Coordinates of C-alpha atoms in Angstrom, one line a residue:
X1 CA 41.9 135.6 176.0
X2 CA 44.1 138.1 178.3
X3 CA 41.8 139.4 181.4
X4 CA 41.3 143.1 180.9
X5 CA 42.1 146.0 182.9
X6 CA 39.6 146.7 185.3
X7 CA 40.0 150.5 185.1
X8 CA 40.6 153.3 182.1
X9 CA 44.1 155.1 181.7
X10 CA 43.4 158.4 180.1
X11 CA 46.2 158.3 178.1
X12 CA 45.8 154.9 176.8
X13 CA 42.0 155.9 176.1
X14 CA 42.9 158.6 174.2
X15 CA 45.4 157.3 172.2
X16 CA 43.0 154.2 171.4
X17 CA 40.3 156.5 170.3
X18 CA 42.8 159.0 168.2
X19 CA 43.8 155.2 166.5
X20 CA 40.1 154.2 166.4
X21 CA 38.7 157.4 164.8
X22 CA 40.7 157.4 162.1
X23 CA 38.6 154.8 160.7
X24 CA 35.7 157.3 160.1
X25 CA 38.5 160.0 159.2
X26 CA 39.2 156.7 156.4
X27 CA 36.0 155.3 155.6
X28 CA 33.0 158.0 156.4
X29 CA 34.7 161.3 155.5
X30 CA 36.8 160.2 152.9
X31 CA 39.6 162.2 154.2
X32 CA 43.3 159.9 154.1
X33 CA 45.4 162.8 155.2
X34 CA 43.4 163.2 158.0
X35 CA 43.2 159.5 159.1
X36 CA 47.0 158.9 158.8
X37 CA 47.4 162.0 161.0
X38 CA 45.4 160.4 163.3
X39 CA 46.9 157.4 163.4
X40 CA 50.4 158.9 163.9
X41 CA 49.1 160.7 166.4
X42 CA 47.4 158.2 168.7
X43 CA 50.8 156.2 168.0
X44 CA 53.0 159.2 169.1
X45 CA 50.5 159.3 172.2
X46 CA 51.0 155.6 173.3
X47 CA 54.4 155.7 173.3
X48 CA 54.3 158.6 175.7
X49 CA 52.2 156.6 177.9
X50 CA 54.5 154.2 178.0
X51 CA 56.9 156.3 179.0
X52 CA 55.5 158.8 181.3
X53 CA 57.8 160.5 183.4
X54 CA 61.0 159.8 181.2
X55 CA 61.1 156.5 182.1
X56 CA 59.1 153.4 180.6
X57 CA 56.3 152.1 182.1
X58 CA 56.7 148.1 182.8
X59 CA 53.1 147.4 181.1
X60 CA 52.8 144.1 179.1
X61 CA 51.4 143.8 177.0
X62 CA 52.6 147.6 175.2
X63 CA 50.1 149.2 173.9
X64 CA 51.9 151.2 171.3
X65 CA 52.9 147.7 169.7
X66 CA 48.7 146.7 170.2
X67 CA 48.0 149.9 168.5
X68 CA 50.6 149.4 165.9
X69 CA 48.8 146.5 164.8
X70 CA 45.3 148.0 164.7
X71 CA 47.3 151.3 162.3
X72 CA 48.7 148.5 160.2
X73 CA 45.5 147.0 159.3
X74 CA 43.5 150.5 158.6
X75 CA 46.2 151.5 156.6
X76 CA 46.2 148.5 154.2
X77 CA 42.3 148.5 154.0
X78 CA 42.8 152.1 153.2
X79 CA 44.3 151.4 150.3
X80 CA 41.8 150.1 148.0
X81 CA 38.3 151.9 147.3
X82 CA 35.5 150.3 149.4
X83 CA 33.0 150.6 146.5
X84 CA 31.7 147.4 145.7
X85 CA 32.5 146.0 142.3
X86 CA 32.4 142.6 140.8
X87 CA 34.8 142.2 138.1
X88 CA 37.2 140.5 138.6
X89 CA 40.2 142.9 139.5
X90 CA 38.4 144.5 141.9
X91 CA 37.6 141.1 144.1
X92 CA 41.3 140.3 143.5
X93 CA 42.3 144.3 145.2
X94 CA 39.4 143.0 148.0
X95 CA 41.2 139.7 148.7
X96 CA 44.5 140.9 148.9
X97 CA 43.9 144.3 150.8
X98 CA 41.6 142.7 152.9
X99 CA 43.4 139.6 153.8
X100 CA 46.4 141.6 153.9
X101 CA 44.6 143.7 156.9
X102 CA 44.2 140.6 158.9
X103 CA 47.4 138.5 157.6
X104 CA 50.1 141.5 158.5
X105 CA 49.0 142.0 161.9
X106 CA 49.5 138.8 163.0
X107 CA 52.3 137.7 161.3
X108 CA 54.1 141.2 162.8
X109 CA 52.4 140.4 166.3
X110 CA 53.7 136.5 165.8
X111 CA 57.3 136.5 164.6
X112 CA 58.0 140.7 165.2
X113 CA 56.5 141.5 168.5
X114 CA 56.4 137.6 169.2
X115 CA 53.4 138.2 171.9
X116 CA 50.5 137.0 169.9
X117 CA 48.2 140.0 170.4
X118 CA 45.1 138.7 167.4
X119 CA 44.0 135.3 168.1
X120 CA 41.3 133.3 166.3
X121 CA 39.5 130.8 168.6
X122 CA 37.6 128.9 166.5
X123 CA 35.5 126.6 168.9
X124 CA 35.2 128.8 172.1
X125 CA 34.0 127.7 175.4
X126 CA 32.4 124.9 174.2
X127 CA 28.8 123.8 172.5
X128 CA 25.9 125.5 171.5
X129 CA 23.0 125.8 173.8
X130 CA 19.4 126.5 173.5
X131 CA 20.3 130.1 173.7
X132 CA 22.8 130.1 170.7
X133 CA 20.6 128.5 168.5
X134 CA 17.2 130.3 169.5
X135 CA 19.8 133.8 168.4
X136 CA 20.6 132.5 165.2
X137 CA 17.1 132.0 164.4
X138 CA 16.1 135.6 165.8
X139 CA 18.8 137.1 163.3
X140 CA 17.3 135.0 160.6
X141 CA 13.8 136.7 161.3
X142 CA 14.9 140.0 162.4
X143 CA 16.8 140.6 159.1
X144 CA 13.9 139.2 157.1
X145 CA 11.3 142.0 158.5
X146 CA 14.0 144.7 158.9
X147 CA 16.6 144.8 155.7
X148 CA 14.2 144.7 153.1
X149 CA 12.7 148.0 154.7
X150 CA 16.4 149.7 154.9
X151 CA 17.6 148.6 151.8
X152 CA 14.9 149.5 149.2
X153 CA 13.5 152.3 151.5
X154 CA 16.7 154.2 151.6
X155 CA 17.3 152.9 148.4
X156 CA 21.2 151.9 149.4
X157 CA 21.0 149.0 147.3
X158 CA 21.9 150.9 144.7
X159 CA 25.4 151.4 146.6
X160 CA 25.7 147.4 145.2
X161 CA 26.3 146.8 141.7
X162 CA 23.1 145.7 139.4
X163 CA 23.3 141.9 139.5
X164 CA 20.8 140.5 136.5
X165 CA 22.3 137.4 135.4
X166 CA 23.4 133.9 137.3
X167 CA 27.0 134.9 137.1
X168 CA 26.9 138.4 138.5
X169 CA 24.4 137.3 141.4
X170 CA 27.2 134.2 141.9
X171 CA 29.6 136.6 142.6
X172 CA 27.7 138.5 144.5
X173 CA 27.2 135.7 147.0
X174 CA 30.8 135.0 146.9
X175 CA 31.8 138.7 147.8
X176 CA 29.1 139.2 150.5
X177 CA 29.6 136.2 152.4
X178 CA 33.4 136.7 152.2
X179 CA 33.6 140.3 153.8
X180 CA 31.4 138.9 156.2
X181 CA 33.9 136.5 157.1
X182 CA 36.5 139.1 157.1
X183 CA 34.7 141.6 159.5
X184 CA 35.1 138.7 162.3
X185 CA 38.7 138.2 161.5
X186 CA 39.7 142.1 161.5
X187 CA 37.2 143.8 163.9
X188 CA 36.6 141.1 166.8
X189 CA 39.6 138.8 166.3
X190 CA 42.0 141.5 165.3
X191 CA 40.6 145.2 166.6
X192 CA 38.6 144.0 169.4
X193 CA 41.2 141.5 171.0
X194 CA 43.6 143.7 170.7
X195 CA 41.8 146.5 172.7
X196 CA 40.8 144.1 175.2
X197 CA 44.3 144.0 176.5
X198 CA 43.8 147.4 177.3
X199 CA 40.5 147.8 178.0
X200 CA 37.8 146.9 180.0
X201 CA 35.1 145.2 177.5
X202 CA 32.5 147.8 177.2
X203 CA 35.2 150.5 176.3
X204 CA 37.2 147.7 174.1
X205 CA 33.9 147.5 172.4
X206 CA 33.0 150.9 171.7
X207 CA 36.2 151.4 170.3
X208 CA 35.9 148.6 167.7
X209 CA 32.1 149.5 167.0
X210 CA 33.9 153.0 165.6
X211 CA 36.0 150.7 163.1
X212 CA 33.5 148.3 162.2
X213 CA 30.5 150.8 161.2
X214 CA 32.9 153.2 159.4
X215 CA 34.3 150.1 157.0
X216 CA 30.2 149.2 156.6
X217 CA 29.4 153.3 155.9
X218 CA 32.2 153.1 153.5
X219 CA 30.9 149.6 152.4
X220 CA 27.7 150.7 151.3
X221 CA 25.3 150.9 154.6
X222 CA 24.6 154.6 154.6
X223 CA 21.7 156.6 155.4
X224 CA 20.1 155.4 158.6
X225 CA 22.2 152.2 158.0
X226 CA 24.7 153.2 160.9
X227 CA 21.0 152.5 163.6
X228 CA 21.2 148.8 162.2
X229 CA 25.2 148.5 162.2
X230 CA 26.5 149.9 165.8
X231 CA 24.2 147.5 167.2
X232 CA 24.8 144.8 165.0
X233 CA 28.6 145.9 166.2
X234 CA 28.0 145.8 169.7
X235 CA 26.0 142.4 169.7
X236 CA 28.8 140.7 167.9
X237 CA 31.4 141.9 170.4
X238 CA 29.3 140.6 173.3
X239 CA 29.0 137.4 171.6
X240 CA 32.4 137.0 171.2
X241 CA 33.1 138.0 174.8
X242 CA 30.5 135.4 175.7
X243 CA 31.1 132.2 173.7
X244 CA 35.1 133.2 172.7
X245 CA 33.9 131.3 169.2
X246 CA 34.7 133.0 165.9
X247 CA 32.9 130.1 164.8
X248 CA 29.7 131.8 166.7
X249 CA 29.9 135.1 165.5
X250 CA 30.7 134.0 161.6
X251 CA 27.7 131.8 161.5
X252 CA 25.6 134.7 162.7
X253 CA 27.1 137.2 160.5
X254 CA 26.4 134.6 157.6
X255 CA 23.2 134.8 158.5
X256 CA 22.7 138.3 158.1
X257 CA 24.5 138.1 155.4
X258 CA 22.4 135.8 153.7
X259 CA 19.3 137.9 154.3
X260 CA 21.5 140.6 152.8
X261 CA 22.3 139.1 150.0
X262 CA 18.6 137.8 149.0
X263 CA 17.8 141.6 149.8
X264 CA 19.8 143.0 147.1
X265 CA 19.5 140.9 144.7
X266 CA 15.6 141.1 144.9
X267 CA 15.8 144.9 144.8
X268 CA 17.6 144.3 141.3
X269 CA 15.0 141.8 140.0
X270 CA 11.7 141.8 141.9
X271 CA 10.6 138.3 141.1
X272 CA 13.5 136.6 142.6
X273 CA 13.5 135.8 146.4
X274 CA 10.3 137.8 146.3
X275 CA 9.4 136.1 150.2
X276 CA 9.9 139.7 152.1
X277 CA 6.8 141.3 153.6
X278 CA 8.1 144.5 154.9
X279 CA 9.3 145.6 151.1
X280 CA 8.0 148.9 150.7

């Protein structure tokens, strides 16, 4: 992973953030016209940067190509609603949108730009210690005592389809676990990377957390949802910065996800995966 810049360019920021907030633009306000504009717009800024004074700035790696590739992937996501369904054309518009969102980037990054800005490191820096292990186990117990609560208190579950027989709570599983995947491969490995070439870390990973909770809003985490998911965000960026594993920071999304996924479809049929004590 590219060492990042140890100081913030205006410019640069502001472009990132114009690119950045055009997720909630997307995804929270529902408002396309909007998000494009701001997309152009952060676009129209980086290239400016990058050529300040009427000359271009010798800066590798260029952020307006980074940026490009962050636009690219919004804009393909953007084009399928977020709602979650469970037929099966709407998993098909899921897998293609979303692995299109990852899969464009960094072919254009690969055989375009040829620079490699996304990356996937799948082992990191090396085994798991006491300290990975003991986190997995605290997101296991955390998301018992606290998603139950959010979930059926808020009553967002109802932003998930009713899943009452073993074929609808199959697919449920399926779906959850595989956007969970997807979030690593877009918003750390794809978002976040790509900031960090930019970016110190703790701006690189504000900047994603504004992606990442605005596809979850979107998603179906609404309501107070957004107090779980920007530090949920921010934790998985740190990880990631820490252990360079997307291995790491699947597993634990997984693992949330499980929770999740027992959460919702208990809320649909109380006497399955009736083991949560904070249920309200």
């Amino acid at each position: 992973m590219r060492e990042a810049p140890g100081h913030v360019r205006p410019l640069h920021l502001t472009a990132a953030l114009l690119v950045c907030l055009a997720a909630p633009a997307f995804f929270v306000l529902e408002q396309p016209v909007l998000g494009f504009g701001m997309l152009v717009a952060g676009l129209i800024l980086a290239w400016g940067a990058e050529h300040s004074g009427g000359r271009e700035i010798p800066r590798t790696p260029s952020l307006l190509r980074d940026l490009s590739l962050i636009a690219i992937g919004l804009a393909i996501v953007r084009a399928i609603p977020l709602a979650a369904h469970l037929d099966n054309r709407s998993m098909l518009a899921f897998t293609l949108a979303l692995g299109g969102a990852v899969a464009v980037p960094y072919l254009v990054s690969r055989f375009l730009y040829r620079d490699r800005a996304t990356a996937f490191p799948w082992f990191g820096s090396g085994r798991w210690g006491r300290l990975h292990w003991s986190w997995l186990i605290a997101v296991l117990v955390l998301g018992w005592l606290i998603l139950p609560w959010y979930f059926i208190s808020s009553g967002v579950y109802r932003n998930w389809p009713v899943v009452d027989d073993p074929d609808l709570i199959a697919r449920l599983f399926v779906g959850v676990g595989a956007v969970g995947i997807w979030d690593e491969l877009f918003f750390i490995c794809t978002v976040f990377t790509v900031l960090l070439r930019h970016f110190p870390p703790w701006v690189a990973n504000a900047l994603q957390t504004i992606v990442f909770v605005s596809f979850l809003w979107e998603l179906g985490y609404r309501s107070w949802g957004p107090l779980l998911t920007i530090p949920f965000a921010l934790m998985q960026g740190y990880i990631y910065l820490r252990t360079h594993s997307l291995a790491y920071v699947v597993t634990v999304h997984l693992l949330f996800d499980a929770v999740v996924f027992a959460v919702l479809v208990h809320a649909h049929n109380p006497r399955l995966f009736d083991v949560f004590i904070t249920v309200p």
